[in-house]
CSV table of C-alpha atoms in Angstrom, one decimal:
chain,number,residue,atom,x,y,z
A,283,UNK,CA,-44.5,37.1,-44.1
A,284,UNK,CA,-41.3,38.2,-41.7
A,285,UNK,CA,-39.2,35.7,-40.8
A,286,UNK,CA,-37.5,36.6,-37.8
A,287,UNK,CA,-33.7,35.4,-37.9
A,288,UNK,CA,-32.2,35.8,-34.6
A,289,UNK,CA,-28.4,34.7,-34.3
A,290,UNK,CA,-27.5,32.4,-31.8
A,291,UNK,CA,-24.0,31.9,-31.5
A,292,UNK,CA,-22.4,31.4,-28.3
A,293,UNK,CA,-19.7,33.4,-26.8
A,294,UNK,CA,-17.3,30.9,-24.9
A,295,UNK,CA,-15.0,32.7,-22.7
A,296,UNK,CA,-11.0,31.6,-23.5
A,297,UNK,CA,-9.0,30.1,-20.4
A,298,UNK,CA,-5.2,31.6,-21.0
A,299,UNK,CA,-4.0,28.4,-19.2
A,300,UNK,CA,-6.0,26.1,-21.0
A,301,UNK,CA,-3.9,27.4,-24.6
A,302,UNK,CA,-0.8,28.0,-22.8
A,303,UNK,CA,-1.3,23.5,-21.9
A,304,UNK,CA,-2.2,23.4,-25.7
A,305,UNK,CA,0.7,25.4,-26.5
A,306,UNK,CA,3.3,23.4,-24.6
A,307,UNK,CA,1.7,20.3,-25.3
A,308,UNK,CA,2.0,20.9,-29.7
A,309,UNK,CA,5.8,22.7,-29.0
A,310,UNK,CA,6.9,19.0,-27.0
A,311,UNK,CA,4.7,16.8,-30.0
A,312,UNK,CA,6.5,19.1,-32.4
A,313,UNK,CA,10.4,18.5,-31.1
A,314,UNK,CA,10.3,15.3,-29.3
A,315,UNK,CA,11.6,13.7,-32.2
A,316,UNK,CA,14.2,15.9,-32.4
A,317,UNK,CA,15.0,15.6,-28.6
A,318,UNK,CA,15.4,12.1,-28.9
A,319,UNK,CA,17.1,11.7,-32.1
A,320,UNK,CA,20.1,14.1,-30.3
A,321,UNK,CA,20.1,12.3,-27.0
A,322,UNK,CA,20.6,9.2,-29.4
A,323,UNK,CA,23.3,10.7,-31.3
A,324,UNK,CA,25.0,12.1,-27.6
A,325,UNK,CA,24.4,8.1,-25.9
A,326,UNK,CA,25.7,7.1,-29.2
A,327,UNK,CA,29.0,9.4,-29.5
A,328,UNK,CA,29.6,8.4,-25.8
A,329,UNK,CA,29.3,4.7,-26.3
A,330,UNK,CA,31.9,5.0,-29.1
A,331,UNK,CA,34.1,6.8,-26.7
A,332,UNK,CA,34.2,4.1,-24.3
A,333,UNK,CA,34.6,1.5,-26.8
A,334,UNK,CA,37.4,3.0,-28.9
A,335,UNK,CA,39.2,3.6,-24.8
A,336,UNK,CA,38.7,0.3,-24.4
A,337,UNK,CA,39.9,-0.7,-27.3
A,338,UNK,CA,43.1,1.0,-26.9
A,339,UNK,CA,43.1,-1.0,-23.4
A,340,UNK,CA,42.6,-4.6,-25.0
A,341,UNK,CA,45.4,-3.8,-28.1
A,342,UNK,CA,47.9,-2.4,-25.4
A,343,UNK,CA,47.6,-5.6,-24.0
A,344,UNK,CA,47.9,-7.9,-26.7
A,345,UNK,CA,50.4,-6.6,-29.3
A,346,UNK,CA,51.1,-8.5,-32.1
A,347,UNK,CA,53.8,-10.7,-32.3
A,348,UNK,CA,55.8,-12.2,-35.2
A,349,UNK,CA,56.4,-15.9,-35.3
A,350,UNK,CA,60.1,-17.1,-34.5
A,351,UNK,CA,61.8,-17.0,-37.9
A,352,UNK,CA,65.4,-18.9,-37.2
A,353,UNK,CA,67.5,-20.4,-34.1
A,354,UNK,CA,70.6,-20.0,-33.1
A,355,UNK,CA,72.5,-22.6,-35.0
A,356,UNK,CA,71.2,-21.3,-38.1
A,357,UNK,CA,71.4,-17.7,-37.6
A,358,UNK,CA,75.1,-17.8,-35.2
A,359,UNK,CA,76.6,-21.3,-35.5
A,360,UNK,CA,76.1,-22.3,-31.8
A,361,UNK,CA,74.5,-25.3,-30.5
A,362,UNK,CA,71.8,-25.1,-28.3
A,363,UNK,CA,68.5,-26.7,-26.5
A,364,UNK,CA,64.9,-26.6,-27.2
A,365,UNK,CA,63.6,-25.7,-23.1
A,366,UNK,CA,60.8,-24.9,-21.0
A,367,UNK,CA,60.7,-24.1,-17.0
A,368,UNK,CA,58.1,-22.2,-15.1
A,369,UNK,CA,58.2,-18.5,-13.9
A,370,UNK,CA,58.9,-18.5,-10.1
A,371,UNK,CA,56.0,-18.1,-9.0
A,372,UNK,CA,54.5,-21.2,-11.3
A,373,UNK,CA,51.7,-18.8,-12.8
A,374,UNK,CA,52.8,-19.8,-16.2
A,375,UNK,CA,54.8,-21.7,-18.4
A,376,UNK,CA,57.9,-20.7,-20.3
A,377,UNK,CA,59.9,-21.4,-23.9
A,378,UNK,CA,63.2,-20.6,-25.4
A,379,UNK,CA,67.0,-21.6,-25.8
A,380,UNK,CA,70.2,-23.0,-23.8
A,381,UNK,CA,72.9,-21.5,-25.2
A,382,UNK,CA,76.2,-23.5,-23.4
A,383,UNK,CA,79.3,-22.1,-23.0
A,384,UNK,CA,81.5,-24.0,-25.2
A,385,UNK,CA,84.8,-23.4,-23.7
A,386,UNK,CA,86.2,-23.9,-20.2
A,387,UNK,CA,86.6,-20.5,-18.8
A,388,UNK,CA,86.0,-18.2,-16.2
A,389,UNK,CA,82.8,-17.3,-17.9
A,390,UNK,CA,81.1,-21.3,-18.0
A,391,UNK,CA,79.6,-20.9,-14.9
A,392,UNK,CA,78.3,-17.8,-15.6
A,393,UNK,CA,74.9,-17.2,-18.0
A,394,UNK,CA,73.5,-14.4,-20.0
A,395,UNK,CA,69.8,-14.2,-19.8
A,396,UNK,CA,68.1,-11.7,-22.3
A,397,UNK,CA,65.3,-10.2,-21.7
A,398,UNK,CA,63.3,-9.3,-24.8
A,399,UNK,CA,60.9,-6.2,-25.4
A,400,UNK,CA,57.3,-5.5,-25.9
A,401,UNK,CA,55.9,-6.8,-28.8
A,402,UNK,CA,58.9,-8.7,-29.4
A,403,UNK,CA,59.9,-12.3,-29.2
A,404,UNK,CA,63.3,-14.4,-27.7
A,405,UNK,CA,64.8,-13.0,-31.3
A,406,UNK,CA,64.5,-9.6,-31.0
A,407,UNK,CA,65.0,-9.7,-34.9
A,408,UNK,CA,65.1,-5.5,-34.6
A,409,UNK,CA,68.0,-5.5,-32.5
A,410,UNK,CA,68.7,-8.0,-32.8
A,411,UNK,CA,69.4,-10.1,-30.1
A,412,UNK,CA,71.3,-13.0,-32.0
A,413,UNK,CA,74.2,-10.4,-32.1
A,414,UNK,CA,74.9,-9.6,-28.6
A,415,UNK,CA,73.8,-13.3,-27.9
A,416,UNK,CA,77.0,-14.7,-30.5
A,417,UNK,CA,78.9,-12.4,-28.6
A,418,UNK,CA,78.3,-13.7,-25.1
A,419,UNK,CA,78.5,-16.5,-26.1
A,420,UNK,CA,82.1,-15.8,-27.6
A,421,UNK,CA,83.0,-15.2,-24.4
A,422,UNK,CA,82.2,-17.7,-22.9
A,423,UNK,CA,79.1,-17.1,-21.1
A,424,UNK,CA,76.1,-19.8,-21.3
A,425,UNK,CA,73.4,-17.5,-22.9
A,426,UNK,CA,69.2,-18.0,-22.0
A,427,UNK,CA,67.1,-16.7,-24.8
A,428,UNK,CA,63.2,-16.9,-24.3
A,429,UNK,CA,59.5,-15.8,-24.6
A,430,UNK,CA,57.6,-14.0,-22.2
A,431,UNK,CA,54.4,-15.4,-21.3
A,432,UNK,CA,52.3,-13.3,-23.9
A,433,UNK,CA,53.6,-14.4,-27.0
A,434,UNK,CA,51.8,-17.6,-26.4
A,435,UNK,CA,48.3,-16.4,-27.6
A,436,UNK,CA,46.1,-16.8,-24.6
A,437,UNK,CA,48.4,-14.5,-22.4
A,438,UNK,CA,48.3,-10.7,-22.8
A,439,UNK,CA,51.0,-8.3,-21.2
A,440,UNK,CA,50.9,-7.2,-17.7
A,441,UNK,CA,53.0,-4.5,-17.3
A,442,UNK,CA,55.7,-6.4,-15.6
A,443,UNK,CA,54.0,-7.9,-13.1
A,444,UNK,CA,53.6,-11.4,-14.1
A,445,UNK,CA,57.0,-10.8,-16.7
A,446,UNK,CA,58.7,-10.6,-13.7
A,447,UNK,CA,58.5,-13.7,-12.0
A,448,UNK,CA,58.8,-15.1,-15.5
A,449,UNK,CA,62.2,-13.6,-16.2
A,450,UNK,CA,62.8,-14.2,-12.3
A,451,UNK,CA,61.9,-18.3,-13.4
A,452,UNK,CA,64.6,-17.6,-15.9
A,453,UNK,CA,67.3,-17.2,-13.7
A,454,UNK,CA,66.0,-19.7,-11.3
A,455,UNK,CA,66.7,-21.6,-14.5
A,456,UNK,CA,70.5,-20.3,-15.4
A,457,UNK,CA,71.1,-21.2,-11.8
A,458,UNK,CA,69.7,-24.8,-11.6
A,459,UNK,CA,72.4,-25.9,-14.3
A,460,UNK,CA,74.9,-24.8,-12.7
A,461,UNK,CA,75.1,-20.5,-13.2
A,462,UNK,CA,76.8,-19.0,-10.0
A,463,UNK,CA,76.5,-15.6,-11.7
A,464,UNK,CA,73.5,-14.3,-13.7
A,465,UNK,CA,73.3,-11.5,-15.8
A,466,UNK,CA,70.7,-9.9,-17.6
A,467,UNK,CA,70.2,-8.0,-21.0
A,468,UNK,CA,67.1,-6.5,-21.0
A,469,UNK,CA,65.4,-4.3,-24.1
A,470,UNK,CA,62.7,-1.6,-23.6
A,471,UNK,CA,59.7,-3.4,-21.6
A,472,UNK,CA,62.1,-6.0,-20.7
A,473,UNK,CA,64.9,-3.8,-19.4
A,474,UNK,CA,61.5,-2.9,-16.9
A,475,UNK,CA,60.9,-5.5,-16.3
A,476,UNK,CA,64.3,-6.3,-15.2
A,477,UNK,CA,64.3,-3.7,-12.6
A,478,UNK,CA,60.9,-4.9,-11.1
A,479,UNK,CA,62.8,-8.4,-11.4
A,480,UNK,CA,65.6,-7.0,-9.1
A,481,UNK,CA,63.2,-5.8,-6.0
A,482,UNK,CA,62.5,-9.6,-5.5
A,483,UNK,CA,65.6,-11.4,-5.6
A,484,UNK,CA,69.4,-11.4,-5.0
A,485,UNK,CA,70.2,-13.7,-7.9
A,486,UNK,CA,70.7,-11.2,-10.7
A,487,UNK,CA,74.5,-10.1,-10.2
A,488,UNK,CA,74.4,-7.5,-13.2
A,489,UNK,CA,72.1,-5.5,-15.5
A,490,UNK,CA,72.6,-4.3,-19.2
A,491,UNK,CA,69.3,-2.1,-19.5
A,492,UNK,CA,68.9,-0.7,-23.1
A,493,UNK,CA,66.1,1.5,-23.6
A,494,UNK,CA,64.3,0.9,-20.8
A,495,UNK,CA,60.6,1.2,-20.7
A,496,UNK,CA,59.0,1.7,-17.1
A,497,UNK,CA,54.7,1.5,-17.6
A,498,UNK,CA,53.4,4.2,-15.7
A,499,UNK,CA,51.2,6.6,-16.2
A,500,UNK,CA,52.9,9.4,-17.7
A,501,UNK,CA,54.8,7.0,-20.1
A,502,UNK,CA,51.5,5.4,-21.1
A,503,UNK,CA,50.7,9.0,-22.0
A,504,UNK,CA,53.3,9.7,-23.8
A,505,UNK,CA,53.1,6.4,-26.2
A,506,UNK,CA,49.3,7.1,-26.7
A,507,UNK,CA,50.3,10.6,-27.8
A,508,UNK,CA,52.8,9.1,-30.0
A,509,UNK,CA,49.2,7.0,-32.1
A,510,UNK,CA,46.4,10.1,-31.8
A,511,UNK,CA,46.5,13.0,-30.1
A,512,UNK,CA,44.3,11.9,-27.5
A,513,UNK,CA,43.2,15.0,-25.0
A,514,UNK,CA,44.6,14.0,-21.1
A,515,UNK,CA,41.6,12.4,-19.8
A,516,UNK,CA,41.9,9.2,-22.1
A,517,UNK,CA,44.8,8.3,-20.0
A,518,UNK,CA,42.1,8.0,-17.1
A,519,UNK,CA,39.6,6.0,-19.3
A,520,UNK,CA,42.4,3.3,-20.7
A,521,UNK,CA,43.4,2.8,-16.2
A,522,UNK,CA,40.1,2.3,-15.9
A,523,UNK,CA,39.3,-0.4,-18.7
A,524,UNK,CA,42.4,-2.3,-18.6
A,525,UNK,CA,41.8,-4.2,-15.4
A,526,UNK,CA,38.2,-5.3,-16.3
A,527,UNK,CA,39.3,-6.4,-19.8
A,528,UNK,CA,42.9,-7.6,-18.9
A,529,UNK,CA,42.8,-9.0,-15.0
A,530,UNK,CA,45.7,-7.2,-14.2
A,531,UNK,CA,45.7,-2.9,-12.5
A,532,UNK,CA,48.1,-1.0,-13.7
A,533,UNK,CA,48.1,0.4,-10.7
A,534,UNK,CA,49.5,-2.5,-9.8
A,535,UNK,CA,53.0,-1.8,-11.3
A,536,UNK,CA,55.9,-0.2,-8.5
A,537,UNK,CA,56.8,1.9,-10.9
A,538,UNK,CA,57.2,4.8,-8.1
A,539,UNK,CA,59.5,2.1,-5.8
A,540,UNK,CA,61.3,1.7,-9.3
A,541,UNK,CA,62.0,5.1,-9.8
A,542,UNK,CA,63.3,5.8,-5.8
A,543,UNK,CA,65.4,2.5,-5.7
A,544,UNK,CA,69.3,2.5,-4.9
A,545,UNK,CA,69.8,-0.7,-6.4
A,546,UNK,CA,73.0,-3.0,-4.9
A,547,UNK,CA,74.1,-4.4,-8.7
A,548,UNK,CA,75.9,-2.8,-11.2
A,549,UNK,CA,73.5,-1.3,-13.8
A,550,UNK,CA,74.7,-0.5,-17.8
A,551,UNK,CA,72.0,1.9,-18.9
A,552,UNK,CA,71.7,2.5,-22.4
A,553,UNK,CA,69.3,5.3,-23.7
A,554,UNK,CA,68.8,7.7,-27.2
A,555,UNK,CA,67.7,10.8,-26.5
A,556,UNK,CA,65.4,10.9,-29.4
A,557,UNK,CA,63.5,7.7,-27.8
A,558,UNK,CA,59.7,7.9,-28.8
A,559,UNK,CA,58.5,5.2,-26.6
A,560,UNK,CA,60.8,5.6,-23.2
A,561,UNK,CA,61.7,9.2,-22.1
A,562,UNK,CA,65.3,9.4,-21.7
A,563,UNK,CA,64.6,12.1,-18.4
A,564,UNK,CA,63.2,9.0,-16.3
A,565,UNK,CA,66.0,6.8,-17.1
A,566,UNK,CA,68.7,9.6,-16.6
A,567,UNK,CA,67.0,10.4,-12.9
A,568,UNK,CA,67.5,6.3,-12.1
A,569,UNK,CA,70.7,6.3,-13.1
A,570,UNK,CA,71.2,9.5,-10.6
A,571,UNK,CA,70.3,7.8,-7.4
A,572,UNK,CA,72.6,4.5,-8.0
A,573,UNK,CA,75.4,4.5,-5.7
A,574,UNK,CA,78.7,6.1,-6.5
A,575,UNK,CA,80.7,2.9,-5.9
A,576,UNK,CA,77.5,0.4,-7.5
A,577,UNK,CA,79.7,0.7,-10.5
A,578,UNK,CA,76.8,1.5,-12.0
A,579,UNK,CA,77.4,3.6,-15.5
A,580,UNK,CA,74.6,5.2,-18.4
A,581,UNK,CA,75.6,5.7,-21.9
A,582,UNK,CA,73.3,8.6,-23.0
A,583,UNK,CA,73.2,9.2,-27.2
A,584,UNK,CA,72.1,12.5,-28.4
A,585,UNK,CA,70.2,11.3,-31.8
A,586,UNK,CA,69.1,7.6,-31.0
A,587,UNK,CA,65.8,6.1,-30.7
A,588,UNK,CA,64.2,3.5,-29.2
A,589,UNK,CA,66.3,-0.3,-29.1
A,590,UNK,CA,68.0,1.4,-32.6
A,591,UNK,CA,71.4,2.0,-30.7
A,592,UNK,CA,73.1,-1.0,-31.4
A,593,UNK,CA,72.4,-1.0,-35.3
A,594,UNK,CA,73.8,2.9,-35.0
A,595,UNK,CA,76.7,1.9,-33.3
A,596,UNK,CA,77.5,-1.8,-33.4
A,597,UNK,CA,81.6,-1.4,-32.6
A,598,UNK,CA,81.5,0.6,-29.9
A,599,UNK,CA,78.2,-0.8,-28.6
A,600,UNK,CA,80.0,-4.5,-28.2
A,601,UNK,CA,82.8,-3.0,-26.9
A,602,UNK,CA,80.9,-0.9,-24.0
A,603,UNK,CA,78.7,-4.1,-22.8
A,604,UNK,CA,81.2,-6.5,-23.5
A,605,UNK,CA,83.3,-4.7,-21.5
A,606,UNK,CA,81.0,-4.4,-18.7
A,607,UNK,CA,80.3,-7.7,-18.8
A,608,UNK,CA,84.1,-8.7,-18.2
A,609,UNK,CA,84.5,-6.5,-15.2
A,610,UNK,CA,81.2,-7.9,-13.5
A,611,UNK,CA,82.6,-11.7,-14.2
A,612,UNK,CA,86.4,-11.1,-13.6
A,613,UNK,CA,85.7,-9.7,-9.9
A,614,UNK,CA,84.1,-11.7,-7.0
A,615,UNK,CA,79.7,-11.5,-6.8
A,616,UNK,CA,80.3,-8.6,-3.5
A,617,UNK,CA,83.3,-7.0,-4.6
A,618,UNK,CA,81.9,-6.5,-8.6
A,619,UNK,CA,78.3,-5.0,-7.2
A,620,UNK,CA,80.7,-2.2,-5.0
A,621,UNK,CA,82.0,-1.1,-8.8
A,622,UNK,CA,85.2,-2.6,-8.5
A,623,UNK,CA,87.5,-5.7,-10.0
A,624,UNK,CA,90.0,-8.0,-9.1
């Protein structure tokens, strides 16, 4: 018997665009894993971007600061008061130490009113300040020593801006017992802060500015460089945090009005040209536009860093300020800020 076997397969005509959709579809199932896992790794690098620029932003603001370690009676001999007194405006509240003159002199009724640095304390141990304080004091000057708002732990730094109506509360101090000259001693961030002080008032009669640090951008640069070498944009990124983690713009700042300011008080600038922290350039071009007869004066060292002068050079540093400080007090408030002396 013949079996007839017939085949019946089926020839089903292939649609190109049908296996190029197959084709796609398998080559995305294949590599979205991989797709997602590097947009992961991108979000993630980015996220750690911002959060390390913002951390920069919140540590700038906050430095860390060591606790007071003696006073003056201990550490120079002199007697002295516990005080507090507001910043001028009343934003905050302020600590430190009355120093009184202890002879009767020309100098009693005038006060020296330091001005301490960033990161630093009333003491200034680096400098230090008791130093140049026990020699105020020697002659005869009634010395303010005192905190700046941020050492007290729920305050961070502002770039000046609040500093200066606290050093501004400072002399408002000096003044109220009895000061008809005040002078100021300022130190890196403080010898800023002294200058932004100076725009707002008429009461400061004299500056001693040692390695003055003025916060703008360029110098905030420049001491970010001095940590990582961070490529330019991060200078952008740290702006742009600090306000929303700190409550204060650096933008804020006049450190351009600082910079262009003919100032009408005699000004000691003191400055190492191997300063890490402050270029010596900015403080050199300040000094420049004072007036000839301000009796303004700079002291520019060739190998000195940053608030290191005075243990380099302790003679002739005392001598230099102490000297300035006589001609400012031995001449009347107008005729010492046209440079001159009685």
């Amino acid at each position: 018997m013949e079996t007839n076997s017939s085949s019946s397969y089926s020839s089903v005509p292939i649609n190109p665009t049908t296996v190029e959709t197959a084709v796609r579809r398998t080559f995305v199932r294949r590599h979205k894993g991989l797709l997602i896992g590097l947009l992961s790794v991108l979000l993630l690098l980015f996220s750690l971007l911002m959060a390390f620029h913002a951390y920069i932003a919140w540590t700038l603001a906050r430095p860390h600061i060591d606790p007071l370690r003696s006073n003056p009676a201990l550490s120079i001999g002199t007697a002295y008061e516990d005080i507090t007194f507001p910043s001028l405006n009343g934003s905050s509240t302020l600590s430190g130490w009355y120093i009184p003159s202890e002879m009767e002199s020309a100098n009693s009724r005038k006060t020296v009113v330091f001005s301490h640095g960033y990161g630093g304390n009333r003491e200034e141990i680096w400098v230090p300040i008791y130093d140049l304080a026990k020699a105020a004091h020697k002659m005869g000057f009634n010395v303010v020593m005192f905190d700046y708002g941020y050492v007290q732990p729920d305050w961070n730094v502002t770039g000046g801006l609040r500093e200066s109506q606290e050093l501004l509360g400072a002399v408002q101090y000096a003044k109220d017992r009895g000061a008809d000259r005040v002078y100021v001693w300022g130190f890196s961030m403080g010898a800023g802060t002294a200058l932004q002080a100076a725009l707002l008032t008429k009461d400061i009669d004299g500056m001693i500015l040692d390695s003055t640090f003025v916060l703008e951008p360029e110098t905030l640069y420049h001491n970010m460089k001095q940590v990582a070498n961070l490529p330019k944009f991060s200078q952008g990124l740290v702006h742009m945090f600090f306000p929303l983690l700190n409550g204060v713009s650096l933008n804020q700042v006049p450190y351009q009005t600082v910079k262009e300011t003919k100032y009408d008080i005699p000004i000691f600038f003191i400055h190492g040209k191997e300063d890490l922290k402050a270029p010596w350039n900015m403080v050199e071009s300040i000094y420049q536009l004072q007036k000839d007869q301000s009796g303004s004066q700079l002291w520019l060292l060739e190998k000195d860093g940053h608030e290191l002068i005075y243990r380099a050079h302790k003679k002739t540093y005392l001598q230099m300020t102490t000297g300035f400080l006589q001609t400012l007090s031995t001449g009347s408030p107008e005729v010492v800020k046209h440079g001159q002396s009685r």
